[in-house]
Coordinates of C-alpha atoms and ligand atoms in Angstrom, one line a residue:
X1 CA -42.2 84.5 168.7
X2 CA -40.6 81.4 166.8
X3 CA -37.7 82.4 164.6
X4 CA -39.4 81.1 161.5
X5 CA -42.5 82.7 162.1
X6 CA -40.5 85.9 161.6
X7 CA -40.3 85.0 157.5
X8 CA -43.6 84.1 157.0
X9 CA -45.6 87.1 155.4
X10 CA -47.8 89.3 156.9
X11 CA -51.8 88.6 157.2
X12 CA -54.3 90.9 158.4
X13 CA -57.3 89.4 159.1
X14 CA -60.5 92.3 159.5
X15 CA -63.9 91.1 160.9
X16 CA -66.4 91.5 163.3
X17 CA -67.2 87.9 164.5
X18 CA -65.2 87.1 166.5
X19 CA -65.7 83.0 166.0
X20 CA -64.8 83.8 162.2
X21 CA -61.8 85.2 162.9
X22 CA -60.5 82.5 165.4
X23 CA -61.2 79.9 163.1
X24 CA -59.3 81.7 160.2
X25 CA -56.3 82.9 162.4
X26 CA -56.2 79.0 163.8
X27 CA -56.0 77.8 160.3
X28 CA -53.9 80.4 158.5
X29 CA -51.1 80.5 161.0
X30 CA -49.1 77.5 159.5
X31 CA -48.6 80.0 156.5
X32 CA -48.6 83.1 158.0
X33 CA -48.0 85.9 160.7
X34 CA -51.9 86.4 161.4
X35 CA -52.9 89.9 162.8
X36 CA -56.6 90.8 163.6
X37 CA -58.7 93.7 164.2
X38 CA -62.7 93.8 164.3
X39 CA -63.2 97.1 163.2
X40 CA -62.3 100.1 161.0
X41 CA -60.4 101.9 163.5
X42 CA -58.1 99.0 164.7
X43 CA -57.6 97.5 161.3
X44 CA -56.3 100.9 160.0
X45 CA -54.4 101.0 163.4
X46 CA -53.0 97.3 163.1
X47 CA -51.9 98.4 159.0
X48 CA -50.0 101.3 159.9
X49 CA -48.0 99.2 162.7
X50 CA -47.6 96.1 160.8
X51 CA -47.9 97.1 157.0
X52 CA -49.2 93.2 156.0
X53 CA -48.9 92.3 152.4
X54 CA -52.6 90.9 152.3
X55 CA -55.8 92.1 154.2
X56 CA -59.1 89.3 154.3
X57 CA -62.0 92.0 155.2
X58 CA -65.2 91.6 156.3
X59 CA -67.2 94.4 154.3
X60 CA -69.8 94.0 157.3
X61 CA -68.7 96.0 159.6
X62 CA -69.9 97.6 163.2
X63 CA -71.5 99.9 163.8
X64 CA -73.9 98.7 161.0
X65 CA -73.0 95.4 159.5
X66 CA -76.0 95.4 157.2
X67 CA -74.5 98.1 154.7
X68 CA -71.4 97.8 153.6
X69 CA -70.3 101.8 154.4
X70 CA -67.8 100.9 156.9
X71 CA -66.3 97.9 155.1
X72 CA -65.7 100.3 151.9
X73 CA -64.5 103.3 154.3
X74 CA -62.4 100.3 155.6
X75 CA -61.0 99.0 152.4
X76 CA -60.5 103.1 151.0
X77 CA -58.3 103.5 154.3
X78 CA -55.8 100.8 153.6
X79 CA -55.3 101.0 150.1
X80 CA -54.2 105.1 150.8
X81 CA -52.0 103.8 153.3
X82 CA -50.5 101.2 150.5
X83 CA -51.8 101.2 147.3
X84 CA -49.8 97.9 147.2
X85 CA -51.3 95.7 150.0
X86 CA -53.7 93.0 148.0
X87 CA -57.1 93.3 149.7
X88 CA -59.5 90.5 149.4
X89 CA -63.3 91.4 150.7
X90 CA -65.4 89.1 152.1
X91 CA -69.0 89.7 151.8
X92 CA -72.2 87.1 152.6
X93 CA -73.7 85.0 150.6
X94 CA -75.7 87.8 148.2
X95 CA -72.7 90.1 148.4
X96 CA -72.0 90.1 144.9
X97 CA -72.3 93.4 144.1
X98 CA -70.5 94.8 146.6
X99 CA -67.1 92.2 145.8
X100 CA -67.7 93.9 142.5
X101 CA -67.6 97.4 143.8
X102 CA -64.9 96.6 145.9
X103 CA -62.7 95.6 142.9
X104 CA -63.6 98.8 141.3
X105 CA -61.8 100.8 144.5
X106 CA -59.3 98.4 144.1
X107 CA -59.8 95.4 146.1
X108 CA -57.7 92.2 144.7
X109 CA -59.9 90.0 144.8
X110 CA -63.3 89.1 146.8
X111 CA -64.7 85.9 148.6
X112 CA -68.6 85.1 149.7
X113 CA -69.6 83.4 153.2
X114 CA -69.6 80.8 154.7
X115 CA -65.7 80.7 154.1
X116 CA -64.2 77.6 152.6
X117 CA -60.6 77.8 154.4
X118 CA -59.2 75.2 151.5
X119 CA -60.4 77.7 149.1
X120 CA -59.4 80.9 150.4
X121 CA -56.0 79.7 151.4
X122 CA -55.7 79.2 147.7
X123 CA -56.8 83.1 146.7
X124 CA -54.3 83.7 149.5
X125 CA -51.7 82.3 148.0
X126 CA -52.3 83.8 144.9
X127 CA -52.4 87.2 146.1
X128 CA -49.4 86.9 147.7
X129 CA -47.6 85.8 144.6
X130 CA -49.2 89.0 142.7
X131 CA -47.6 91.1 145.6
X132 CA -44.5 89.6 146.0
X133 CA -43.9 89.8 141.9
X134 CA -44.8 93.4 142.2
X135 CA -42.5 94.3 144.8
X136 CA -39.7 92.9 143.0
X137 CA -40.4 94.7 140.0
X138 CA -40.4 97.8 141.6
X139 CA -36.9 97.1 143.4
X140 CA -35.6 96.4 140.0
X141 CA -37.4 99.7 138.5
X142 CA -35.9 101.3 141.5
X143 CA -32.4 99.8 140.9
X144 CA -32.8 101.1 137.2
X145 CA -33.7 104.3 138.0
X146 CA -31.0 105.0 140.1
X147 CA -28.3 103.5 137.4
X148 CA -29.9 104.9 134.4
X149 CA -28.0 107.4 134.6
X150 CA -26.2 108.5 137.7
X151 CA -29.0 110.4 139.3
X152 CA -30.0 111.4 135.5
X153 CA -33.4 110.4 134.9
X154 CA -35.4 110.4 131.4
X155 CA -36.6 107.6 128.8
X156 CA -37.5 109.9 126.6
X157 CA -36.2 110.0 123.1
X158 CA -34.9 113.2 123.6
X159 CA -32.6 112.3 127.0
X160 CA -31.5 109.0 125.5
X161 CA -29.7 111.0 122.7
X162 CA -28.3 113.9 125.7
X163 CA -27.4 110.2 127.6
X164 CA -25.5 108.5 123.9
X165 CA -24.0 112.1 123.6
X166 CA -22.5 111.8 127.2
X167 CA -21.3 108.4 126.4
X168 CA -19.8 109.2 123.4
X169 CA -17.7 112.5 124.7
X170 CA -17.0 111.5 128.3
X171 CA -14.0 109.5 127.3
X172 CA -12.5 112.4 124.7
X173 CA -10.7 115.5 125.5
X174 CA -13.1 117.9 123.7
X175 CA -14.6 120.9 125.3
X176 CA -18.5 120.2 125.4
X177 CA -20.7 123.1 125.2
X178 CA -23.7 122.3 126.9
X179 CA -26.7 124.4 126.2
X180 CA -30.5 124.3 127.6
X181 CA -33.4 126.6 129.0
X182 CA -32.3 127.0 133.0
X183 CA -33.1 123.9 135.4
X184 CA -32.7 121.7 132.4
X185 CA -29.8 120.3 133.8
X186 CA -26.4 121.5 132.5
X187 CA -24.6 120.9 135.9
X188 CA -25.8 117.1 136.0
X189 CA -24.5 116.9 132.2
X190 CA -21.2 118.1 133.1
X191 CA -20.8 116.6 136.0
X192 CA -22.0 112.9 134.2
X193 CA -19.3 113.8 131.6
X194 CA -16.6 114.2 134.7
X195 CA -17.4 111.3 136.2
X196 CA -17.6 108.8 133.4
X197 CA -13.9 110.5 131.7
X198 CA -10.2 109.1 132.7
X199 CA -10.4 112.1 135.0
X200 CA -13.0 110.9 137.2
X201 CA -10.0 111.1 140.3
X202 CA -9.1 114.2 139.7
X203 CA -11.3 117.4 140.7
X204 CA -13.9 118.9 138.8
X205 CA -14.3 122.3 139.7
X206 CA -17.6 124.6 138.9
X207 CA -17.1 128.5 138.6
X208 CA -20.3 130.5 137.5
X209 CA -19.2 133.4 135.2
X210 CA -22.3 135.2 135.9
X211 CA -21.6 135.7 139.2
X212 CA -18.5 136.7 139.8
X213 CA -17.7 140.7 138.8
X214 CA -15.3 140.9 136.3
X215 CA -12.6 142.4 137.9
X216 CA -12.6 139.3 140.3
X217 CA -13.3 136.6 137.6
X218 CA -9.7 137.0 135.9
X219 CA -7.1 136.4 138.8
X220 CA -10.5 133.9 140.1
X221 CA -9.9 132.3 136.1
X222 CA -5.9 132.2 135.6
X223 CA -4.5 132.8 139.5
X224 CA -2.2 135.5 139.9
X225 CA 1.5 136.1 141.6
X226 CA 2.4 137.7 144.7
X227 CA 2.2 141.9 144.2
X228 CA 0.1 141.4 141.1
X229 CA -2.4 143.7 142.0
X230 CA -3.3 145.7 145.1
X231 CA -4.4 143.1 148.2
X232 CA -2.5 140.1 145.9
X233 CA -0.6 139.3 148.9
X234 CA 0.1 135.8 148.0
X235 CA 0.9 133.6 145.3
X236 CA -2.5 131.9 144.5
X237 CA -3.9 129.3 141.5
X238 CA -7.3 130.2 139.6
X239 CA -9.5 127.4 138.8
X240 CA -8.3 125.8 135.7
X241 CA -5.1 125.3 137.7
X242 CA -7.1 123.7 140.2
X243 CA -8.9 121.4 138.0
X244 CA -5.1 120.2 136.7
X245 CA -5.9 116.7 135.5
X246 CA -9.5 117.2 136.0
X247 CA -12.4 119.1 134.5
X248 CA -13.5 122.8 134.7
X249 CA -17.0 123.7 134.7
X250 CA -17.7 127.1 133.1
X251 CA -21.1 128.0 134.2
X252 CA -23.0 130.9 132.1
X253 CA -20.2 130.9 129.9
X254 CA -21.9 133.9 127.7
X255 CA -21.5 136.4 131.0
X256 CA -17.7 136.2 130.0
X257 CA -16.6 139.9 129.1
X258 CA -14.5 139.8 126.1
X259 CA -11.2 140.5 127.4
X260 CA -11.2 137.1 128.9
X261 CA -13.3 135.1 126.1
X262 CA -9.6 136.0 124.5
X263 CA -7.7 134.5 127.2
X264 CA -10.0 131.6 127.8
X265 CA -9.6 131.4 123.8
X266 CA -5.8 130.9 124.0
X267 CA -5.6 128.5 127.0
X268 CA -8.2 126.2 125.0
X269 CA -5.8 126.8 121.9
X270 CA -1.7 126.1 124.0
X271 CA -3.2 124.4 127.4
X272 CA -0.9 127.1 128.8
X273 CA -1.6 129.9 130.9
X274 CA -0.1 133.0 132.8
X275 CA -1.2 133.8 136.1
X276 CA -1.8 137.2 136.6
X277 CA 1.2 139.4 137.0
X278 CA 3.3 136.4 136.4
X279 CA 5.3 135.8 133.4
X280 CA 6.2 132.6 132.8
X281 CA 3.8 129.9 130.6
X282 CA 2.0 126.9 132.8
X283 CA 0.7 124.1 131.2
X284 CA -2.4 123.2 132.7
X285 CA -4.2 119.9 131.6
X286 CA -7.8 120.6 132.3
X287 CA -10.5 120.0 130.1
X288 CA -13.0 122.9 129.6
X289 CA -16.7 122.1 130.2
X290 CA -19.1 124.8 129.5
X291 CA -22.8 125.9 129.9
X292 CA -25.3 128.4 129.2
X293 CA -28.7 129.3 128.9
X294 CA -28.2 132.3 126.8
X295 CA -28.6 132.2 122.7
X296 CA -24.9 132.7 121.9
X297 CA -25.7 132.7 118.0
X298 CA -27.8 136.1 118.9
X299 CA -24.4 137.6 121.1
X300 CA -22.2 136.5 118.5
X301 CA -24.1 138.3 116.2
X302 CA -24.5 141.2 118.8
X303 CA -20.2 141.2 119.1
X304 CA -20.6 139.9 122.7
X305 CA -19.4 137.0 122.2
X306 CA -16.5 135.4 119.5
X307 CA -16.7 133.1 117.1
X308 CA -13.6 131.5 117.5
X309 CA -14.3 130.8 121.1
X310 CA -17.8 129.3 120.6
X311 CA -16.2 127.0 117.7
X312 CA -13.5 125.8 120.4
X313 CA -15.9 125.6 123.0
X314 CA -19.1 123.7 121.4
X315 CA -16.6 121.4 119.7
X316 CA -19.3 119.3 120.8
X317 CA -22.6 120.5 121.6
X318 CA -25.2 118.6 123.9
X319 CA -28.9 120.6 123.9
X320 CA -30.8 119.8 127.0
X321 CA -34.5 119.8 126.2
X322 CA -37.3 121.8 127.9
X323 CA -39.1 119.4 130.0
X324 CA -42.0 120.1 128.6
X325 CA -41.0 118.5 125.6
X326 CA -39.9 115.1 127.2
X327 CA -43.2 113.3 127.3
X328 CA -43.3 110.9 130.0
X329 CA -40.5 111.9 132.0
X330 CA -42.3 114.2 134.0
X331 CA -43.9 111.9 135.5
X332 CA -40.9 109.6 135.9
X333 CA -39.2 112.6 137.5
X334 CA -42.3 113.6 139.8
X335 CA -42.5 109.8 141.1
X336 CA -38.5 109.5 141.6
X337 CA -38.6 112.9 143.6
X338 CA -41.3 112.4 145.9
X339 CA -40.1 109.3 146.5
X340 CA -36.6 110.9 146.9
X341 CA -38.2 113.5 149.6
X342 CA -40.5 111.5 151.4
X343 CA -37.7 108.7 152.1
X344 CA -35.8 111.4 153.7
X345 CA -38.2 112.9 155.8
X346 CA -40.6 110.6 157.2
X347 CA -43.5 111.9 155.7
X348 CA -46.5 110.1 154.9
X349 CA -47.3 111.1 151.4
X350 CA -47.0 108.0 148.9
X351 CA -48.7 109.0 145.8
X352 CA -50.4 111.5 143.2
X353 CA -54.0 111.5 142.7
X354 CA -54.6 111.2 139.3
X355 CA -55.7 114.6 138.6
X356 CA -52.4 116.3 140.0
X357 CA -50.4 113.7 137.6
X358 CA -52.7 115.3 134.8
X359 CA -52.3 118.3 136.2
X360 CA -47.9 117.8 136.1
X361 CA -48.4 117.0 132.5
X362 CA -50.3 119.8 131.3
X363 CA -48.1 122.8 132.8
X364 CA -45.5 124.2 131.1
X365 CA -42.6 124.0 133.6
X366 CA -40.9 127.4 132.5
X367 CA -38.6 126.4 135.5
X368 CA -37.9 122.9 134.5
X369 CA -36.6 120.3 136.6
X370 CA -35.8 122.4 139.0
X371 CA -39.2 123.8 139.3
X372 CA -40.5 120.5 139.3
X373 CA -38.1 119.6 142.2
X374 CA -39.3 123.1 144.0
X375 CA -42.7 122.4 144.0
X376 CA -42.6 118.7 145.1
X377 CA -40.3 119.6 147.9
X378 CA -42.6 122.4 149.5
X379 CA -45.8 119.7 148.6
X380 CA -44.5 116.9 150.7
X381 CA -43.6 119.6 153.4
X382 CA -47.1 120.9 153.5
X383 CA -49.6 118.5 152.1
X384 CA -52.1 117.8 154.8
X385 CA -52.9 114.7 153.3
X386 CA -51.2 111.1 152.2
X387 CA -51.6 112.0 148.5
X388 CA -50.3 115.5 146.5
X389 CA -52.9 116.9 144.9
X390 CA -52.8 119.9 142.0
X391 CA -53.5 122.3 145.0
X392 CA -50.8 121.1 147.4
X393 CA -48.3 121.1 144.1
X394 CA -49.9 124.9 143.5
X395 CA -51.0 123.6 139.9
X396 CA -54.8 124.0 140.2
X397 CA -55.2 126.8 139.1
X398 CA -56.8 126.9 135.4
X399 CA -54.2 129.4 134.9
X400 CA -50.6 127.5 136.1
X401 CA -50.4 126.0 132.3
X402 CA -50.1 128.9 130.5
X403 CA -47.8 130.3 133.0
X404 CA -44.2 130.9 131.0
X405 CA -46.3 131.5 127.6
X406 CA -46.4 134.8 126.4
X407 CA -50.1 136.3 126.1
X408 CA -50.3 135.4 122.6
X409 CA -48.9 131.8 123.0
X410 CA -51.4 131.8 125.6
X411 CA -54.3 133.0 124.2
X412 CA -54.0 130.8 121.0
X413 CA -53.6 127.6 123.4
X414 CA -56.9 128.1 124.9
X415 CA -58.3 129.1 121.7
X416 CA -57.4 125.9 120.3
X417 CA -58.3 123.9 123.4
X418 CA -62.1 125.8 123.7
X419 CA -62.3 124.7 120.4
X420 CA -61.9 121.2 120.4
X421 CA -63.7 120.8 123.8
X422 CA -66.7 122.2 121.9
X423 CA -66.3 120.4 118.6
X424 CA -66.0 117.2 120.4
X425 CA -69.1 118.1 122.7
X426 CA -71.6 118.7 118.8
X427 CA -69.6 115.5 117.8
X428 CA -67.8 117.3 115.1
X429 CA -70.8 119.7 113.6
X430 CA -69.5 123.0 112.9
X431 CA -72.6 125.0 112.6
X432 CA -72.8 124.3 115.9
X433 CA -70.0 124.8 117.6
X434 CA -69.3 127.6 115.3
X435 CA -73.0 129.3 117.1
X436 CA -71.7 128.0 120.6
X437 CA -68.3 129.6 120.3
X438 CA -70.5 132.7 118.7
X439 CA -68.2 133.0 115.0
X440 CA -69.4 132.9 111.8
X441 CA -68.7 129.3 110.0
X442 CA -66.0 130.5 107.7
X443 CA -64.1 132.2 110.7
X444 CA -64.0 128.6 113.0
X445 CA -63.0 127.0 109.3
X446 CA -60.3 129.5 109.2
X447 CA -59.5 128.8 113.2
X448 CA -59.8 124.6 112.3
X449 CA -57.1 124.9 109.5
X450 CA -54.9 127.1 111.8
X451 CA -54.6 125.1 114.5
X452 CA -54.6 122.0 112.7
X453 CA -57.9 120.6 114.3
X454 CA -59.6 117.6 113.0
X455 CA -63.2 117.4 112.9
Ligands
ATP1 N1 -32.7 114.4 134.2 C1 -32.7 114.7 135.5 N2 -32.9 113.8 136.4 C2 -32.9 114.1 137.7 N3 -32.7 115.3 138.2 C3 -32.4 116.3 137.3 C4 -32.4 116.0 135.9 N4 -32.1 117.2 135.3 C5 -32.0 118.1 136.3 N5 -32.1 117.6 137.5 C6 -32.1 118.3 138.8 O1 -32.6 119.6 138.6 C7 -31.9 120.6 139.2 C8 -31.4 121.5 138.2 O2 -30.3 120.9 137.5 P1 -29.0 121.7 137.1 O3 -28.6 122.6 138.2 O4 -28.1 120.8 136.5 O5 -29.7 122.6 135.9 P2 -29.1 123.8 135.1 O6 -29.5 123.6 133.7 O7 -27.6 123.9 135.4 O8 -29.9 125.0 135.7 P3 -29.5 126.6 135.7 O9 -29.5 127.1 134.3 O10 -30.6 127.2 136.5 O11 -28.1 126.7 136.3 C9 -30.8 119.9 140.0 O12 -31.2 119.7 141.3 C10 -30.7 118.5 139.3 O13 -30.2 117.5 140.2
MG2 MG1 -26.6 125.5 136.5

């Protein structure tokens, strides 16, 4: 192959005669890298190898050229392989209802026999163009996604304020409390805050709180000297020493006992500390970053947790929202993750069907983002096919939305949903609905005014 053939784009040519496509391939080859198949089986075969940016097919194909079933099978086939590629259809001369179906599946554009080259090189063209813009906006998209924010993703209200908050802080000294339901992303907060502060060279060191026993956690916390304790057979730092410089990530900050919320209290205070058993001061430069998912207003008004340590803590306080409550971004999550997991693992899965993106909308993501993570991960694993449906993301049954609700919660959303499925089918009459939904009038008044239902 010429060198310069290697830059021109990529045509697929699909159809049955084979003086057709001679002709075509003869004429288009100036312009392009001409592939062609004659039937379903090899174009599909000939797409996957070569992945051509536009597809001529002939909706007539064998083995019955006189419906259009295999052209449309045909045409269904490429567009799940790449909902991208720009399809143009070719039908004969009385075709025009089947071009017009095809654009409904999602065919570019469509052209009727006998071909005028001069005039489809022109479409050609054009739907090259289309592609070629809509490539580039999705590498930009792409680019934009992966600098919004670190690997921080969200265009919601809501996350631009967590993202100004992060801005504004990083470059300060102030312990940040950061608080959220779990798999909200704390970590990602603090570690954003680390790596866009002065101490961005120096370590940042995570310690979870919950899960270290509390015997462990102090001398883990504040070091210790040699012969401090039984088995301290060496001098050793804790963690803030470690972070010296840098930051130190107190996860599930309200599992701290007491005893050390007072010592954690007076390093935030001096920036000193004493290792355990020792007994000189050490200034430590490390700036305290904290997290939890507990309601520390409730354990400081249950005495487990002090006031004075939450007010040097949450000198500034960033609140991670539920992702139920960030609109869009589930779905600008769920895209950037699949497409996270299926670059990494070769799998052929490129999209949701439109029910599961309804379907990712409508649940209630008790688990958050990391849910959301979980269950497209296992998806692309298992999902038989090239699309991730509700089932494959374990979100069809009618149940998965109320999961996380408590009954009530539960029980008043379907209420209100039943309700305005029914209204909407009697077009807004209450007497009926009210007889379909078997209540009196006044008691689906009562139920309109509660949920805040319009007629
Ligand atoms: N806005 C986001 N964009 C992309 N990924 C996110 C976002 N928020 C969270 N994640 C991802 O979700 C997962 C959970 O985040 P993270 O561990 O920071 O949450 P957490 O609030 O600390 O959870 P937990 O309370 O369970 O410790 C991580 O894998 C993280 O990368
Ligand atoms: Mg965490």
């Amino acid at each position: 192959m010429r060198r310069d053939d290697m830059d021109k784009p990529k045509l697929l040519i699909v159809d049955d005669d084979e003086e057709i496509r001679t002709q075509m391939k003869w004429a288009l080859a100036q312009e392009y890298r001409v592939f062609i198949a004659e039937d379903r089986a090899s174009a599909l075969e000939v797409f996957q190898a070569e992945r051509p940016a536009i597809v001529t097919l002939d909706l007539g194909l064998p083995p019955h050229p006189r419906d259009m079933e295999e052209g449309f099978r045909t045409l269904n086939d490429i567009l799940q392989a790449d909902t991208n590629a720009k399809v143009i259809v070719i039908t004969g001369r009385n075709g025009r209802e089947y071009a017009l179906q095809a654009i409904g599946q999602g065919a570019y554009d469509f052209f009727r026999k006998p071909i005028q080259l001069g005039e489809l090189q022109v479409v050609l063209r054009r739907a090259l163009h289309v592609y070629q813009l809509e490539q580039e906006h999705r590498a930009l998209q792409q680019r934009l996604y992966s600098q919004a924010f670190g690997e921080m993703l969200g265009t919601s209200p809501q996350m631009q304020e967590v993202f100004t908050a992060i801005h504004k802080v990083a470059n300060t000294d102030a312990s940040v409390l950061i608080v959220g339901e779990s798999g909200t992303g704390k970590e990602l907060v603090a570690r954003a805050i680390h790596r866009r502060s002065g101490r961005r060279e120096a370590p940042f060191v995570a310690i979870n709180c919950g899960a270290i026993p509390e015997n462990l956690l102090e001398s883990e916390l504040f070091g210790h000297e040699k012969g401090a304790f039984t088995g301290a057979h060496m001098q050793r730092k804790g963690r803030i020493e470690s972070a010296q410089g840098g930051s130190l990530f107190l996860d599930e900050i309200g599992e701290l006992s007491l005893p050390l919320q007072v010592k954690l209290l007076r390093f935030l205070q001096e920036h000193q500390l004493e290792r355990l058993g020792g007994r000189e001061s050490i200034a430590v430069n490390t700036r305290v970053l904290a997290a939890t998912n507990m309601d520390l207003h409730q354990a400081m008004a249950a005495g487990r947790f002090r006031e004075d340590l939450y007010y040097r803590l949450g000198v500034v306080i960033i609140a991670l929202p539920p992702l139920r409550e960030r609109g869009e971004d589930v779905l600008l999550l769920a895209k950037a993750l699949l497409q996270r997991y299926t670059t990494e693992g070769k799998y052929k899965i490129t999209a949701f069907t439109r029910q599961a993106l309804t379907a990712l909308q409508s649940y209630n993501w008790p688990g958050n983002v990391r849910e959301l993570e979980n269950r497209i991960k296992r998806a692309v694993i298992m999902a038989p096919g090239t699309r991730l449906t509700p089932g494959d993301l374990d979100l069809a049954s009618p149940f998965s939305k109320y999961e996380g609700q408590g009954l009530r919660e539960a029980r008043e959303a379907l209420e209100k949903e039943l309700i305005q499925r029914v209204l909407a089918r009697h077009k807004g009459n209450v007497t009926r609905t009210a007889t379909a939904l078997g209540v009196s009038r006044p008691t689906l008044h009562e139920l309109l005014s509660k949920y805040a239902i319009e007629r």
